[in-house]
Protein backbone atom coordinates (compact mmCIF):
# COMPACT_ATOMS: atom_id res chain seq x y z
CA UNK A 1 -7.68 20.34 -22.89
CA UNK A 2 -7.44 22.16 -19.07
CA UNK A 3 -8.18 25.73 -19.16
CA UNK A 4 -5.01 28.23 -18.32
CA UNK A 5 -6.83 29.11 -15.14
CA UNK A 6 -7.16 25.60 -13.91
CA UNK A 7 -3.92 24.47 -14.95
CA UNK A 8 -2.09 27.31 -13.18
CA UNK A 9 -4.16 26.28 -9.96
CA UNK A 10 -2.76 22.84 -10.12
CA UNK A 11 0.72 23.86 -10.51
CA UNK A 12 0.45 26.09 -7.71
CA UNK A 13 -0.52 23.14 -5.63
CA UNK A 14 2.13 20.75 -6.62
CA UNK A 15 4.87 23.42 -6.44
CA UNK A 16 3.51 24.26 -2.65
CA UNK A 17 3.04 20.38 -1.43
CA UNK A 18 5.82 18.11 0.15
CA UNK A 19 3.91 14.85 -0.27
CA UNK A 20 0.73 13.33 -1.37
CA UNK A 21 -1.49 10.89 -0.06
CA UNK A 22 -4.45 8.89 -2.15
CA UNK A 23 -6.99 6.45 -1.13
CA UNK A 24 -8.37 4.72 -4.60
CA UNK A 25 -11.68 3.63 -5.05
CA UNK A 26 -12.84 0.22 -4.02
CA UNK A 27 -11.80 -2.35 -6.76
CA UNK A 28 -14.08 -4.79 -5.71
CA UNK A 29 -17.40 -2.63 -6.88
CA UNK A 30 -15.20 -1.06 -10.07
CA UNK A 31 -14.19 -4.61 -11.42
CA UNK A 32 -18.13 -5.48 -11.18
CA UNK A 33 -19.07 -2.17 -12.93
CA UNK A 34 -16.38 -1.95 -15.75
CA UNK A 35 -15.39 -5.96 -16.15
CA UNK A 36 -14.60 -9.17 -13.84
CA UNK A 37 -10.92 -8.46 -13.66
CA UNK A 38 -9.35 -6.12 -10.87
CA UNK A 39 -7.54 -3.05 -12.30
CA UNK A 40 -3.77 -2.76 -11.91
CA UNK A 41 -2.28 -0.13 -9.78
CA UNK A 42 -1.47 2.31 -12.21
CA UNK A 43 -4.80 2.24 -13.54
CA UNK A 44 -6.19 3.12 -10.19
CA UNK A 45 -3.79 6.02 -9.72
CA UNK A 46 -4.66 7.50 -12.93
CA UNK A 47 -8.26 7.22 -12.56
CA UNK A 48 -8.17 8.52 -8.83
CA UNK A 49 -6.03 11.35 -9.77
CA UNK A 50 -7.82 12.44 -12.63
CA UNK A 51 -11.31 12.26 -11.07
CA UNK A 52 -9.72 14.38 -7.83
CA UNK A 53 -8.15 17.30 -10.08
CA UNK A 54 -11.59 17.66 -11.44
CA UNK A 55 -12.87 18.57 -8.31
CA UNK A 56 -10.23 21.42 -7.85
CA UNK A 57 -12.17 24.94 -8.66
CA UNK A 58 -9.91 27.69 -10.52
CA UNK A 59 -11.36 30.20 -9.13
CA UNK A 60 -11.68 28.85 -5.43
CA UNK A 61 -9.68 30.84 -2.56
CA UNK A 62 -8.18 28.03 -0.46
CA UNK A 63 -4.84 27.71 1.64
CA UNK A 64 -2.34 25.61 0.01
CA UNK A 65 -1.49 22.49 2.00
CA UNK A 66 1.86 20.76 2.59
CA UNK A 67 0.57 17.67 2.21
CA UNK A 68 -2.32 16.87 -0.59
CA UNK A 69 -4.91 14.18 0.33
CA UNK A 70 -5.86 13.29 -3.27
CA UNK A 71 -8.89 11.16 -1.90
CA UNK A 72 -12.70 10.95 -3.62
CA UNK A 73 -14.64 10.71 -0.18
CA UNK A 74 -17.60 9.08 -2.07
CA UNK A 75 -15.11 6.44 -3.58
CA UNK A 76 -13.70 5.39 -0.08
CA UNK A 77 -14.98 2.23 2.11
CA UNK A 78 -14.87 3.65 5.95
CA UNK A 79 -15.92 0.48 8.20
CA UNK A 80 -18.41 1.23 10.83
CA UNK A 81 -18.03 0.40 14.69
CA UNK A 82 -21.18 -1.92 14.41
CA UNK A 83 -19.75 -3.86 11.59
CA UNK A 84 -15.84 -4.20 12.55
CA UNK A 85 -16.31 -7.65 14.79
CA UNK A 86 -17.63 -9.30 11.36
CA UNK A 87 -14.60 -8.06 9.21
CA UNK A 88 -11.25 -9.04 9.07
CA UNK A 89 -8.79 -6.08 7.62
CA UNK A 90 -5.75 -7.22 6.17
CA UNK A 91 -2.93 -5.24 4.41
CA UNK A 92 0.15 -5.89 2.28
CA UNK A 93 2.30 -2.87 2.54
CA UNK A 94 5.18 -2.61 -0.50
CA UNK A 95 8.01 -0.37 0.21
CA UNK A 96 9.95 1.59 -2.43
CA UNK A 97 13.15 2.44 0.00
CA UNK A 98 14.13 1.38 3.02
CA UNK A 99 12.64 4.00 5.30
CA UNK A 100 11.46 2.34 8.60
CA UNK A 101 9.20 5.24 9.53
CA UNK A 102 7.24 4.85 6.30
CA UNK A 103 5.61 1.61 8.10
CA UNK A 104 4.20 3.51 11.03
CA UNK A 105 3.10 5.79 8.99
CA UNK A 106 1.42 3.65 6.39
CA UNK A 107 -0.27 1.99 9.10
CA UNK A 108 -1.84 5.10 10.75
CA UNK A 109 -2.96 6.17 7.52
CA UNK A 110 -4.76 3.17 6.56
CA UNK A 111 -6.49 3.23 10.23
CA UNK A 112 -7.82 6.57 9.78
CA UNK A 113 -8.91 5.83 6.18
CA UNK A 114 -10.58 2.48 6.89
CA UNK A 115 -11.85 3.77 10.14
CA UNK A 116 -10.40 1.24 12.43
CA UNK A 117 -8.35 1.16 15.54
CA UNK A 118 -6.40 -1.73 14.28
CA UNK A 119 -5.39 -4.02 11.52
CA UNK A 120 -5.83 -7.53 11.62
CA UNK A 121 -2.77 -8.36 9.78
CA UNK A 122 0.21 -6.63 8.07
CA UNK A 123 2.33 -8.32 5.58
CA UNK A 124 5.45 -6.34 4.73
CA UNK A 125 7.03 -6.32 1.00
CA UNK A 126 10.58 -5.38 1.80
CA UNK A 127 11.94 -2.71 -1.04
CA UNK A 128 13.84 -3.83 -4.07
CA UNK A 129 17.45 -4.34 -3.41
CA UNK A 130 20.60 -3.14 -5.50
CA UNK A 131 21.07 -5.91 -8.66
CA UNK A 132 23.32 -8.65 -7.66
CA UNK A 133 22.41 -8.10 -3.81
CA UNK A 134 20.46 -11.00 -1.98
CA UNK A 135 17.65 -10.34 0.97
CA UNK A 136 19.13 -11.36 4.19
CA UNK A 137 18.34 -10.99 7.85
CA UNK A 138 19.94 -7.57 8.07
CA UNK A 139 17.60 -6.18 5.44
CA UNK A 140 14.51 -7.59 7.58
CA UNK A 141 15.65 -6.89 11.23
CA UNK A 142 14.96 -2.55 11.08
CA UNK A 143 11.36 -3.41 9.22
CA UNK A 144 10.24 -5.81 11.84
CA UNK A 145 11.27 -3.80 14.87
CA UNK A 146 9.26 -1.19 13.56
CA UNK A 147 6.52 -3.80 12.92
CA UNK A 148 6.71 -5.16 16.40
CA UNK A 149 6.11 -1.93 17.67
CA UNK A 150 2.97 -1.59 16.04
CA UNK A 151 1.82 -5.01 17.50
CA UNK A 152 2.97 -3.77 21.35
CA UNK A 153 0.84 -0.82 20.60
CA UNK A 154 -2.21 -2.42 19.48
CA UNK A 155 -2.58 -0.97 16.24
CA UNK A 156 -1.82 -4.27 14.45
CA UNK A 157 -2.92 -7.75 15.63
CA UNK A 158 -0.62 -9.97 13.67
CA UNK A 159 2.50 -9.40 11.07
CA UNK A 160 3.70 -11.38 8.34
CA UNK A 161 6.46 -11.67 5.62
CA UNK A 162 6.46 -12.30 2.10
CA UNK A 163 8.73 -14.51 -0.39
CA UNK A 164 11.02 -15.84 2.16
CA UNK A 165 12.56 -19.11 1.86
CA UNK A 166 12.73 -21.68 4.78
CA UNK A 167 16.36 -20.69 5.63
CA UNK A 168 15.41 -16.97 6.23
CA UNK A 169 12.24 -17.90 7.74
CA UNK A 170 13.68 -19.66 10.15
CA UNK A 171 16.47 -17.11 10.97
CA UNK A 172 13.83 -14.33 11.25
CA UNK A 173 11.56 -16.41 13.29
CA UNK A 174 14.39 -17.27 15.76
CA UNK A 175 15.80 -13.71 16.20
CA UNK A 176 12.06 -11.77 16.09
CA UNK A 177 10.50 -11.21 19.59
CA UNK A 178 7.17 -11.19 17.63
CA UNK A 179 7.04 -13.81 15.66
CA UNK A 180 5.82 -13.87 11.86
CA UNK A 181 1.99 -15.23 11.84
CA UNK A 182 2.67 -15.90 7.87
CA UNK A 183 4.71 -16.25 4.89
CA UNK A 184 3.43 -15.60 1.01
CA UNK A 185 4.69 -17.63 -1.46
CA UNK A 186 4.78 -16.40 -5.10
CA UNK A 187 3.74 -19.60 -7.06
CA UNK A 188 4.90 -18.00 -10.09
CA UNK A 189 8.61 -18.77 -9.12
CA UNK A 190 7.27 -22.34 -7.95
CA UNK A 191 4.33 -24.31 -8.59
CA UNK A 192 4.34 -26.55 -5.46
CA UNK A 193 5.20 -24.98 -1.93
CA UNK A 194 8.96 -26.15 -0.99
CA UNK A 195 8.86 -29.23 1.35
CA UNK A 196 10.94 -27.94 3.61
CA UNK A 197 9.19 -24.49 3.94
CA UNK A 198 5.80 -26.59 4.50
CA UNK A 199 7.23 -28.62 7.16
CA UNK A 200 9.18 -25.71 9.19
CA UNK A 201 5.74 -23.39 8.70
CA UNK A 202 3.54 -26.42 10.06
CA UNK A 203 6.16 -27.09 13.01
CA UNK A 204 5.77 -23.36 14.31
CA UNK A 205 2.03 -22.75 13.30
CA UNK A 206 3.05 -20.08 10.16
CA UNK A 207 0.35 -19.81 7.92
CA UNK A 208 1.87 -20.10 4.19
CA UNK A 209 -0.18 -17.93 1.64
CA UNK A 210 0.04 -17.82 -2.09
CA UNK A 211 0.31 -14.54 -4.09
CA UNK A 212 1.04 -13.33 -7.76
CA UNK A 213 2.71 -9.80 -7.01
CA UNK A 214 5.29 -8.84 -9.11
CA UNK A 215 8.52 -7.73 -7.39
CA UNK A 216 7.99 -4.34 -7.97
CA UNK A 217 4.51 -3.33 -7.65
CA UNK A 218 4.61 -0.44 -10.25
CA UNK A 219 7.87 1.00 -11.14
CA UNK A 220 9.17 4.57 -10.73
CA UNK A 221 8.39 5.14 -14.39
CA UNK A 222 5.00 3.70 -14.04
CA UNK A 223 3.78 6.00 -11.36
CA UNK A 224 5.11 9.15 -12.99
CA UNK A 225 3.48 8.33 -15.96
CA UNK A 226 0.24 7.61 -14.04
CA UNK A 227 0.54 11.19 -12.37
CA UNK A 228 1.25 12.68 -15.85
CA UNK A 229 -1.23 11.54 -17.76
CA UNK A 230 -4.06 12.70 -14.71
CA UNK A 231 -2.47 16.09 -15.05
CA UNK A 232 -1.66 16.58 -18.28
CA UNK A 233 1.04 19.00 -18.74
CA UNK A 234 2.48 18.85 -15.31
CA UNK A 235 6.07 18.08 -14.67
CA UNK A 236 6.42 15.08 -12.22
CA UNK A 237 9.95 14.26 -12.45
CA UNK A 238 10.69 15.74 -8.48
CA UNK A 239 8.18 13.02 -7.35
CA UNK A 240 8.88 9.60 -6.02
CA UNK A 241 6.92 7.18 -4.73
CA UNK A 242 7.25 6.23 -1.15
CA UNK A 243 5.23 3.16 -0.39
CA UNK A 244 1.87 1.37 -1.67
CA UNK A 245 -0.48 -0.28 0.39
CA UNK A 246 -3.45 -2.73 -0.51
CA UNK A 247 -6.09 -3.48 1.85
CA UNK A 248 -8.32 -6.32 1.95
CA UNK A 249 -11.74 -6.19 3.83
CA UNK A 250 -13.30 -9.62 4.14
CA UNK A 251 -16.70 -10.65 5.61
CA UNK A 252 -15.79 -13.43 8.06
CA UNK A 253 -18.70 -15.52 8.22
CA UNK A 254 -18.78 -15.51 4.47
CA UNK A 255 -14.89 -15.76 3.33
CA UNK A 256 -15.63 -13.02 0.65
CA UNK A 257 -14.15 -9.60 -0.13
CA UNK A 258 -16.22 -6.85 0.71
CA UNK A 259 -13.60 -4.21 -0.55
CA UNK A 260 -10.22 -3.85 -1.81
CA UNK A 261 -7.88 -1.10 -2.79
CA UNK A 262 -4.83 0.88 -2.42
CA UNK A 263 -3.17 3.53 -0.13
CA UNK A 264 -0.42 5.29 -2.00
CA UNK A 265 2.26 7.91 -0.40
CA UNK A 266 4.39 10.13 -2.79
CA UNK A 267 6.96 12.79 -1.72
CA UNK A 268 9.07 15.25 -3.67
CA UNK A 269 12.77 15.01 -3.76
CA UNK A 270 14.54 17.74 -1.95
CA UNK A 271 15.95 20.35 -4.15
């Protein structure tokens, strides 16, 4: 049970801040310590927030920020300049809503958090669509234009897509100025790569990758539940998940994952 003074400090923080950012622990290290199974995002959020809340002193006098960085420094995985050339930094960005500015913010936060000036690749997972609506080129265009700007500014080297069939991938390829370098395919929905998609990707040098991500990385209720459990009696109804970025740091020469984790950003609903 949290003390009254401690709970009061947490309430002051959350009432004051407008958004919070979180850098979860390295799942590669964590899974070898606990088990050989990567933890779910909800578990990562719960564990990181619980540890961060425990660092708050109920007696400390400090200025309340408008943006809360719920990061545990000793759990982060910054890349040193000496090892950068040996590593590939890939991320997948899951958007909760169609806010194009979130893409640049997520990439900037990833670069700062991981200690790099450029991400080697970014794969975009568009936000969920209303029931009955089908993903079309018009949904992708504003997101892709934002990604193209990041390539031109050299913050990102290559950009890719997720779960596009051959027809939509071809439409995007023909329209885009910066062509997609990859397309992820969920093998839960197809056991074998569709032949038409394979042929198109081969012709235009697009790498086809597989994944097993759910369409929604974490539900709104799942996110609020994780935050609620971490902060005990704190009310979290006003908070919404804006985006989740999953990063992987791979040792090029050995093809092994050195680090893997999440960056999470949440904002408070305007009153």
